[in-house]
Amino acid sequence: MTPVNFYIYISLALFPITDIFVISMDISENHENLKHELKEKLKCVSSRQDLEKIKLEYIGKKGILNQLFSKMTDLAANERKDFGARLNVLKNEIETIINDFSNNFSQPNTSEYDELYNSLPGKKPEIGHTHIITQAIREIVDIFKPLGFTRVRYPEVDWEYFAFEALNMPEDHPARDDWETFFVDLPFDKKMGRVVLTPHTSNGQVREMLKGKLPIRMLNISRCGRRQIDISHGPTFFQFEGLVVDKNINTTHLKGVLNYFAKNFFGPDRKIRLRPYDFRFTEPSFEVDIDCGMCHGKGCKLCKGGWHELGGAGMVHPNVLKAGGIDPEKYSGFAFGWGVERTYMMKSGTKIDDIRHIFANDLRFLEQF
Ligand code: PHE
């Protein structure tokens, strides 16, 4: 019997039983009993979850130890100190027993983790995709390929000569104003002129002819620049330029190729029409329209009387063939040049109401395609 228990024993014999004595006695006996009981319970613990339950039972907020601490208020002031000190010792001992035991679980057991977290949603890896303009360019290339067209690229920063002079637009010709050109601040060359951001892909026409290989079936797709910005124009955009030069090429070939492209790109129920136009580098020249995907040529809010303008086309002007070193008496050709963005926007079901969205790099927009 410990001295404390002995004291309680004597007290009980000599004095009437009071609450204080009962509690004091409880503590002394419970001290060893509690630890024994805890050790017995731990023998049956085989998982972290079981251990957590035991921790809560003993040292949790509403656990056994806190319940004992709360009894302190029932004690007389002189008893509290001793009672509290002994409870603190008990608490430390219980914590040590539990901590020592929990070392058995220091390595998390994966199957238990699975059990605990299998309802957590997984992390979805972000997957990127090509930009819509890249998608459109690839689609355009694939459509022209079976007809024998090869994709090429020519400088996006080029001499004025290839953008204008070689295309039958001499210096100071008013037609040049239609290509609102960015001039680059670089030295002027007597023959080639100033350096420009190519305002159209037609700069590739004479460059292709100067390669000296005939016949020609060129598809030049490049970035262009013009001083323009509004809902349907951007200062930078892409064009695709077709050029065919061979013997006996005429307008029916041009119309056939454009129809083939339109049906493949826009859908078999769509059709094109040619309107007379004026370009200095083609004769005759045309503007090419596609029937509206909403009203099919009848006329609606979205179109100009049932049609949308696609771009320019025509039979290569003899002066352009000459600039490319080709004899216009022996060879003829056709060319066409359209904006990639605009063409893509006219695809059925593409609801892009402002061309500038395409280059704003807003993922909320781009992820839709
Ligand atoms: N280059 C012209 C433009 O930018 C389009 C065009 C190309 C027209 C080829 C005729 C032939 O508008």
Short mmCIF file of C-alpha atoms and ligand atoms in Angstrom, two decimals:
data_model
loop_
_atom_site.label_atom_id
_atom_site.label_comp_id
_atom_site.label_asym_id
_atom_site.label_seq_id
_atom_site.Cartn_x
_atom_site.Cartn_y
_atom_site.Cartn_z
CA MET A 1 0.00 0.00 0.00
CA THR A 2 1.40 3.43 -1.00
CA PRO A 3 1.62 6.14 1.66
CA VAL A 4 -1.20 8.04 -0.04
CA ASN A 5 -3.48 5.04 -0.07
CA PHE A 6 -2.57 4.36 3.52
CA TYR A 7 -3.49 7.93 4.40
CA ILE A 8 -6.82 7.54 2.66
CA TYR A 9 -7.40 4.22 4.39
CA ILE A 10 -6.79 5.75 7.81
CA SER A 11 -8.86 8.78 6.95
CA LEU A 12 -11.74 6.62 5.92
CA ALA A 13 -11.56 4.73 9.17
CA LEU A 14 -11.41 7.84 11.31
CA PHE A 15 -13.61 10.35 9.54
CA PRO A 16 -17.04 10.31 7.91
CA ILE A 17 -16.83 9.69 4.17
CA THR A 18 -16.80 12.90 2.15
CA ASP A 19 -16.70 13.40 -1.61
CA ILE A 20 -13.16 14.63 -1.37
CA PHE A 21 -11.91 11.40 0.05
CA VAL A 22 -13.80 9.34 -2.50
CA ILE A 23 -12.29 11.29 -5.40
CA SER A 24 -8.79 11.15 -3.93
CA MET A 25 -9.10 7.44 -3.56
CA ASP A 26 -10.42 7.11 -7.15
CA ILE A 27 -7.35 8.84 -8.52
CA SER A 28 -4.88 6.71 -6.66
CA GLU A 29 -6.45 3.48 -7.77
CA ASN A 30 -7.30 4.61 -11.25
CA HIS A 31 -3.76 5.72 -11.86
CA GLU A 32 -2.45 2.17 -12.20
CA ASN A 33 -5.72 0.73 -13.46
CA LEU A 34 -5.97 3.19 -16.31
CA LYS A 35 -2.46 2.47 -17.53
CA HIS A 36 -3.02 -1.26 -17.30
CA GLU A 37 -6.31 -1.03 -19.16
CA LEU A 38 -4.71 1.14 -21.86
CA LYS A 39 -1.87 -1.33 -22.39
CA GLU A 40 -4.37 -4.16 -22.70
CA LYS A 41 -6.37 -2.24 -25.28
CA LEU A 42 -3.27 -1.39 -27.32
CA LYS A 43 -2.51 -5.10 -27.62
CA CYS A 44 -5.59 -5.39 -29.84
CA VAL A 45 -4.76 -2.37 -32.03
CA SER A 46 -3.76 -3.28 -35.57
CA SER A 47 -4.40 -0.12 -37.59
CA ARG A 48 -3.91 3.64 -37.40
CA GLN A 49 -7.65 4.10 -37.29
CA ASP A 50 -7.91 1.95 -34.12
CA LEU A 51 -5.04 3.88 -32.59
CA GLU A 52 -6.72 7.20 -33.35
CA LYS A 53 -9.85 5.98 -31.58
CA ILE A 54 -7.84 5.07 -28.49
CA LYS A 55 -6.08 8.43 -28.49
CA LEU A 56 -9.45 10.15 -28.54
CA GLU A 57 -10.74 7.96 -25.73
CA TYR A 58 -7.79 8.79 -23.42
CA ILE A 59 -6.26 12.09 -24.38
CA GLY A 60 -8.92 13.58 -26.67
CA LYS A 61 -10.81 16.74 -25.78
CA LYS A 62 -13.61 14.75 -24.17
CA GLY A 63 -11.35 11.86 -23.20
CA ILE A 64 -10.88 10.22 -19.83
CA LEU A 65 -8.02 12.46 -18.73
CA ASN A 66 -9.85 15.68 -19.40
CA GLN A 67 -12.87 14.35 -17.58
CA LEU A 68 -10.65 13.73 -14.56
CA PHE A 69 -9.16 17.22 -14.80
CA SER A 70 -12.65 18.67 -14.82
CA LYS A 71 -13.30 17.07 -11.43
CA MET A 72 -10.68 19.37 -9.87
CA THR A 73 -13.29 22.06 -9.41
CA ASP A 74 -15.06 19.83 -6.87
CA LEU A 75 -12.02 19.72 -4.62
CA ALA A 76 -11.11 21.95 -1.71
CA ALA A 77 -8.38 24.45 -2.58
CA ASN A 78 -5.69 22.68 -0.52
CA GLU A 79 -6.37 19.36 -2.27
CA ARG A 80 -6.30 20.69 -5.79
CA LYS A 81 -2.54 21.13 -6.09
CA ASP A 82 -1.70 17.57 -5.19
CA PHE A 83 -4.57 16.21 -7.30
CA GLY A 84 -3.49 18.24 -10.33
CA ALA A 85 0.16 17.26 -9.99
CA ARG A 86 -0.69 13.57 -9.86
CA LEU A 87 -3.03 13.86 -12.83
CA ASN A 88 -0.28 15.56 -14.86
CA VAL A 89 2.06 12.67 -14.10
CA LEU A 90 -0.63 10.25 -15.23
CA LYS A 91 -1.23 12.24 -18.36
CA ASN A 92 2.48 12.20 -19.28
CA GLU A 93 2.68 8.48 -18.70
CA ILE A 94 -0.36 7.79 -20.86
CA GLU A 95 0.96 9.98 -23.65
CA THR A 96 4.32 8.19 -23.55
CA ILE A 97 2.62 4.79 -23.75
CA ILE A 98 0.56 5.89 -26.75
CA ASN A 99 3.48 7.59 -28.52
CA ASP A 100 5.74 4.59 -28.03
CA PHE A 101 3.06 2.38 -29.43
CA SER A 102 2.37 4.65 -32.43
CA ASN A 103 5.98 4.20 -33.58
CA ASN A 104 4.81 0.82 -34.83
CA PHE A 105 2.86 2.74 -37.46
CA SER A 106 5.51 5.22 -38.53
CA GLN A 107 5.41 3.92 -42.12
CA PRO A 108 1.98 4.62 -43.59
CA ASN A 109 0.32 1.52 -44.76
CA THR A 110 -0.81 2.12 -48.34
CA SER A 111 -3.81 -0.12 -48.19
CA GLU A 112 -5.08 1.85 -45.21
CA TYR A 113 -4.50 5.07 -47.13
CA ASP A 114 -6.49 3.70 -50.00
CA GLU A 115 -9.22 2.86 -47.58
CA LEU A 116 -9.14 6.37 -46.17
CA TYR A 117 -8.78 8.42 -49.35
CA ASN A 118 -10.23 6.39 -52.17
CA SER A 119 -13.12 8.81 -52.44
CA LEU A 120 -10.81 11.80 -53.10
CA PRO A 121 -11.15 12.97 -56.72
CA GLY A 122 -7.91 12.48 -58.69
CA LYS A 123 -5.91 15.35 -60.13
CA LYS A 124 -6.67 15.86 -63.83
CA PRO A 125 -3.49 16.59 -65.78
CA GLU A 126 -3.84 19.59 -68.09
CA ILE A 127 -3.46 18.60 -71.73
CA GLY A 128 -2.63 21.26 -74.28
CA HIS A 129 -3.56 21.26 -77.96
CA THR A 130 -2.59 23.12 -81.11
CA HIS A 131 -3.83 26.66 -81.66
CA ILE A 132 -6.89 26.96 -83.94
CA ILE A 133 -4.82 28.68 -86.60
CA THR A 134 -2.37 25.77 -86.65
CA GLN A 135 -5.34 23.40 -86.88
CA ALA A 136 -6.81 25.42 -89.77
CA ILE A 137 -3.45 25.57 -91.62
CA ARG A 138 -3.00 21.81 -91.30
CA GLU A 139 -6.51 21.21 -92.59
CA ILE A 140 -5.95 23.55 -95.56
CA VAL A 141 -2.64 21.84 -96.43
CA ASP A 142 -4.29 18.40 -96.25
CA ILE A 143 -7.06 19.46 -98.65
CA PHE A 144 -4.69 20.87 -101.29
CA LYS A 145 -2.09 18.09 -101.03
CA PRO A 146 -3.94 15.48 -103.16
CA LEU A 147 -4.15 18.04 -105.99
CA GLY A 148 -0.36 18.24 -106.06
CA PHE A 149 0.13 21.49 -104.09
CA THR A 150 3.24 21.71 -101.92
CA ARG A 151 3.39 23.98 -98.92
CA VAL A 152 6.19 26.55 -98.97
CA ARG A 153 7.09 29.58 -96.86
CA TYR A 154 8.63 32.82 -98.00
CA PRO A 155 9.95 35.73 -95.93
CA GLU A 156 7.43 37.49 -93.69
CA VAL A 157 9.71 40.53 -93.74
CA ASP A 158 10.50 41.15 -97.40
CA TRP A 159 11.46 43.72 -100.00
CA GLU A 160 8.87 46.07 -101.39
CA TYR A 161 9.86 44.71 -104.80
CA PHE A 162 8.33 41.25 -104.16
CA ALA A 163 5.27 42.68 -102.41
CA PHE A 164 4.48 45.27 -105.12
CA GLU A 165 6.79 46.00 -108.10
CA ALA A 166 7.14 42.40 -109.24
CA LEU A 167 3.35 42.14 -108.98
CA ASN A 168 2.77 44.81 -111.59
CA MET A 169 2.36 47.65 -109.08
CA PRO A 170 5.05 50.21 -109.87
CA GLU A 171 6.23 52.68 -107.23
CA ASP A 172 3.57 55.27 -106.35
CA HIS A 173 0.78 53.23 -107.98
CA PRO A 174 -2.44 54.08 -106.08
CA ALA A 175 -3.41 50.39 -105.87
CA ARG A 176 -0.69 49.97 -103.23
CA ASP A 177 -2.84 51.93 -100.77
CA ASP A 178 -5.15 48.90 -100.46
CA TRP A 179 -2.33 47.07 -98.67
CA GLU A 180 -1.96 49.28 -95.61
CA THR A 181 1.69 48.45 -95.25
CA PHE A 182 4.05 48.48 -92.26
CA PHE A 183 7.48 49.74 -93.39
CA VAL A 184 10.51 48.55 -91.47
CA ASP A 185 13.06 51.18 -90.47
CA LEU A 186 15.96 49.70 -92.47
CA PRO A 187 18.14 51.07 -95.30
CA PHE A 188 16.45 51.49 -98.69
CA ASP A 189 17.75 49.47 -101.65
CA LYS A 190 17.74 51.08 -105.11
CA LYS A 191 16.36 48.03 -106.92
CA MET A 192 14.42 46.26 -104.13
CA GLY A 193 12.97 49.33 -102.37
CA ARG A 194 12.11 49.46 -98.69
CA VAL A 195 11.72 46.55 -96.26
CA VAL A 196 8.09 45.74 -95.35
CA LEU A 197 6.13 43.35 -93.18
CA THR A 198 4.57 41.38 -96.04
CA PRO A 199 1.01 42.73 -96.42
CA HIS A 200 0.00 39.59 -98.37
CA THR A 201 1.41 36.18 -99.29
CA SER A 202 1.53 37.19 -102.97
CA ASN A 203 5.19 38.15 -102.37
CA GLY A 204 5.78 34.40 -102.74
CA GLN A 205 4.51 34.29 -106.35
CA VAL A 206 7.57 35.70 -108.10
CA ARG A 207 9.94 34.16 -105.55
CA GLU A 208 8.46 30.74 -106.45
CA MET A 209 8.73 31.40 -110.19
CA LEU A 210 12.36 32.46 -109.81
CA LYS A 211 13.20 28.99 -108.49
CA GLY A 212 12.95 28.07 -112.16
CA LYS A 213 10.98 24.84 -111.78
CA LEU A 214 7.89 24.29 -113.89
CA PRO A 215 5.05 23.39 -113.60
CA ILE A 216 4.23 25.19 -110.33
CA ARG A 217 1.71 24.07 -107.73
CA MET A 218 2.52 26.25 -104.72
CA LEU A 219 0.72 26.73 -101.43
CA ASN A 220 2.37 29.58 -99.53
CA ILE A 221 1.01 30.00 -95.99
CA SER A 222 2.52 32.81 -93.93
CA ARG A 223 1.96 35.61 -91.47
CA CYS A 224 1.05 39.00 -92.90
CA GLY A 225 0.81 42.50 -91.43
CA ARG A 226 -1.40 45.47 -92.22
CA ARG A 227 -2.22 48.71 -90.43
CA GLN A 228 -5.77 47.76 -89.57
CA ILE A 229 -7.71 46.65 -86.53
CA ASP A 230 -11.42 46.10 -86.02
CA ILE A 231 -13.92 43.30 -85.47
CA SER A 232 -12.94 41.55 -88.72
CA HIS A 233 -9.30 42.67 -89.15
CA GLY A 234 -6.16 42.27 -87.08
CA PRO A 235 -2.78 43.97 -87.61
CA THR A 236 -1.33 40.51 -88.07
CA PHE A 237 -3.06 37.55 -89.70
CA PHE A 238 -2.31 34.54 -91.88
CA GLN A 239 -2.96 34.08 -95.58
CA PHE A 240 -2.78 31.05 -97.81
CA GLU A 241 -1.77 31.66 -101.39
CA GLY A 242 -2.20 29.18 -104.18
CA LEU A 243 -0.28 29.50 -107.44
CA VAL A 244 -0.48 27.19 -110.45
CA VAL A 245 1.60 27.81 -113.56
CA ASP A 246 1.57 25.34 -116.43
CA LYS A 247 0.68 25.08 -120.10
CA ASN A 248 -2.98 25.77 -121.03
CA ILE A 249 -4.18 26.78 -117.58
CA ASN A 250 -7.49 28.69 -117.72
CA THR A 251 -10.29 30.01 -115.45
CA THR A 252 -12.13 26.67 -115.35
CA HIS A 253 -9.11 25.18 -113.56
CA LEU A 254 -9.23 28.04 -111.08
CA LYS A 255 -12.93 27.61 -110.44
CA GLY A 256 -12.61 23.82 -110.16
CA VAL A 257 -9.83 24.04 -107.56
CA LEU A 258 -11.66 26.65 -105.47
CA ASN A 259 -14.89 24.63 -105.56
CA TYR A 260 -13.02 21.51 -104.52
CA PHE A 261 -11.49 23.38 -101.58
CA ALA A 262 -14.80 24.95 -100.51
CA LYS A 263 -16.66 21.63 -100.52
CA ASN A 264 -13.92 19.90 -98.55
CA PHE A 265 -13.36 22.67 -96.04
CA PHE A 266 -16.86 24.06 -95.52
CA GLY A 267 -19.00 21.02 -96.36
CA PRO A 268 -20.46 19.39 -99.50
CA ASP A 269 -23.62 21.52 -99.42
CA ARG A 270 -21.72 24.85 -99.64
CA LYS A 271 -20.90 26.60 -102.90
CA ILE A 272 -18.74 29.49 -104.14
CA ARG A 273 -19.20 32.23 -106.71
CA LEU A 274 -16.72 34.49 -108.53
CA ARG A 275 -17.35 38.25 -108.82
CA PRO A 276 -15.34 40.46 -111.20
CA TYR A 277 -12.73 42.49 -109.36
CA ASP A 278 -9.50 44.32 -110.02
CA PHE A 279 -6.04 43.29 -108.90
CA ARG A 280 -2.98 44.58 -110.69
CA PHE A 281 -1.32 41.14 -110.64
CA THR A 282 -4.16 39.06 -112.08
CA GLU A 283 -6.20 39.48 -115.25
CA PRO A 284 -9.07 38.74 -115.15
CA SER A 285 -9.43 39.14 -111.36
CA PHE A 286 -12.18 37.91 -109.06
CA GLU A 287 -13.41 38.15 -105.55
CA VAL A 288 -14.51 34.75 -104.28
CA ASP A 289 -17.64 34.45 -102.13
CA ILE A 290 -19.01 31.47 -100.21
CA ASP A 291 -22.73 31.03 -99.62
CA CYS A 292 -23.79 31.80 -96.04
CA GLY A 293 -23.80 28.71 -93.80
CA MET A 294 -26.92 29.99 -92.00
CA CYS A 295 -29.26 30.93 -94.88
CA HIS A 296 -27.54 29.18 -97.86
CA GLY A 297 -27.64 32.19 -100.16
CA LYS A 298 -31.13 33.50 -99.29
CA GLY A 299 -29.90 36.43 -97.16
CA CYS A 300 -29.92 36.82 -93.37
CA LYS A 301 -28.62 39.07 -90.58
CA LEU A 302 -25.17 37.48 -90.67
CA CYS A 303 -24.33 37.93 -94.36
CA LYS A 304 -24.34 40.32 -97.27
CA GLY A 305 -27.38 39.12 -99.26
CA GLY A 306 -26.63 35.42 -98.74
CA TRP A 307 -22.87 35.47 -99.38
CA HIS A 308 -19.60 36.03 -97.48
CA GLU A 309 -16.45 37.40 -99.05
CA LEU A 310 -13.59 34.88 -98.88
CA GLY A 311 -10.69 36.52 -100.73
CA GLY A 312 -9.10 37.31 -104.07
CA ALA A 313 -8.21 35.22 -107.11
CA GLY A 314 -7.45 35.52 -110.80
CA MET A 315 -5.35 34.52 -113.81
CA VAL A 316 -1.70 35.48 -113.35
CA HIS A 317 -0.92 38.74 -115.20
CA PRO A 318 1.63 38.33 -118.06
CA ASN A 319 3.87 40.99 -116.46
CA VAL A 320 4.09 38.90 -113.28
CA LEU A 321 5.07 35.80 -115.26
CA LYS A 322 7.74 37.90 -116.99
CA ALA A 323 9.08 39.15 -113.64
CA GLY A 324 9.38 35.49 -112.64
CA GLY A 325 11.31 34.66 -115.84
CA ILE A 326 8.42 32.72 -117.42
CA ASP A 327 7.30 33.23 -121.02
CA PRO A 328 3.59 34.27 -120.96
CA GLU A 329 3.21 33.10 -124.57
CA LYS A 330 3.93 29.52 -123.51
CA TYR A 331 2.65 29.39 -119.95
CA SER A 332 -0.37 30.65 -118.07
CA GLY A 333 -1.48 30.34 -114.48
CA PHE A 334 -3.95 31.19 -111.77
CA ALA A 335 -3.53 32.41 -108.20
CA PHE A 336 -5.69 32.93 -105.14
CA GLY A 337 -5.03 34.40 -101.70
CA TRP A 338 -7.33 34.19 -98.68
CA GLY A 339 -7.09 34.94 -94.98
CA VAL A 340 -6.78 31.82 -92.81
CA GLU A 341 -8.69 33.32 -89.84
CA ARG A 342 -11.52 34.63 -91.98
CA THR A 343 -11.84 31.35 -93.86
CA TYR A 344 -11.90 29.43 -90.57
CA MET A 345 -14.57 31.76 -89.16
CA MET A 346 -16.87 30.92 -92.08
CA LYS A 347 -16.80 27.22 -91.36
CA SER A 348 -20.28 26.02 -90.38
CA GLY A 349 -20.86 26.03 -86.63
CA THR A 350 -17.82 28.22 -85.80
CA LYS A 351 -19.33 31.02 -83.77
CA ILE A 352 -16.45 33.51 -83.60
CA ASP A 353 -17.90 36.99 -83.57
CA ASP A 354 -14.62 38.93 -83.38
CA ILE A 355 -11.43 37.96 -85.25
CA ARG A 356 -9.33 39.47 -82.45
CA HIS A 357 -10.36 36.67 -80.03
CA ILE A 358 -8.14 34.33 -82.06
CA PHE A 359 -4.94 36.09 -80.98
CA ALA A 360 -5.98 37.30 -77.53
CA ASN A 361 -4.56 34.07 -76.02
CA ASP A 362 -7.47 33.66 -73.64
CA LEU A 363 -7.60 29.96 -72.79
CA ARG A 364 -11.34 30.14 -72.09
CA PHE A 365 -11.77 30.91 -75.80
CA LEU A 366 -9.05 28.64 -77.21
CA GLU A 367 -10.07 25.55 -75.23
CA GLN A 368 -13.36 25.44 -77.14
CA PHE A 369 -11.63 24.32 -80.32
N1 PHE B 1 -3.02 39.24 -102.48
C1 PHE B 1 -4.42 39.54 -102.57
C2 PHE B 1 -4.89 40.16 -101.25
O1 PHE B 1 -4.14 40.19 -100.31
C3 PHE B 1 -5.23 38.30 -102.85
C4 PHE B 1 -4.95 37.68 -104.16
C5 PHE B 1 -4.00 36.69 -104.28
C6 PHE B 1 -5.64 38.04 -105.29
C7 PHE B 1 -3.74 36.08 -105.51
C8 PHE B 1 -5.42 37.48 -106.50
C9 PHE B 1 -4.47 36.49 -106.61
O2 PHE B 1 -6.00 40.63 -101.16
#
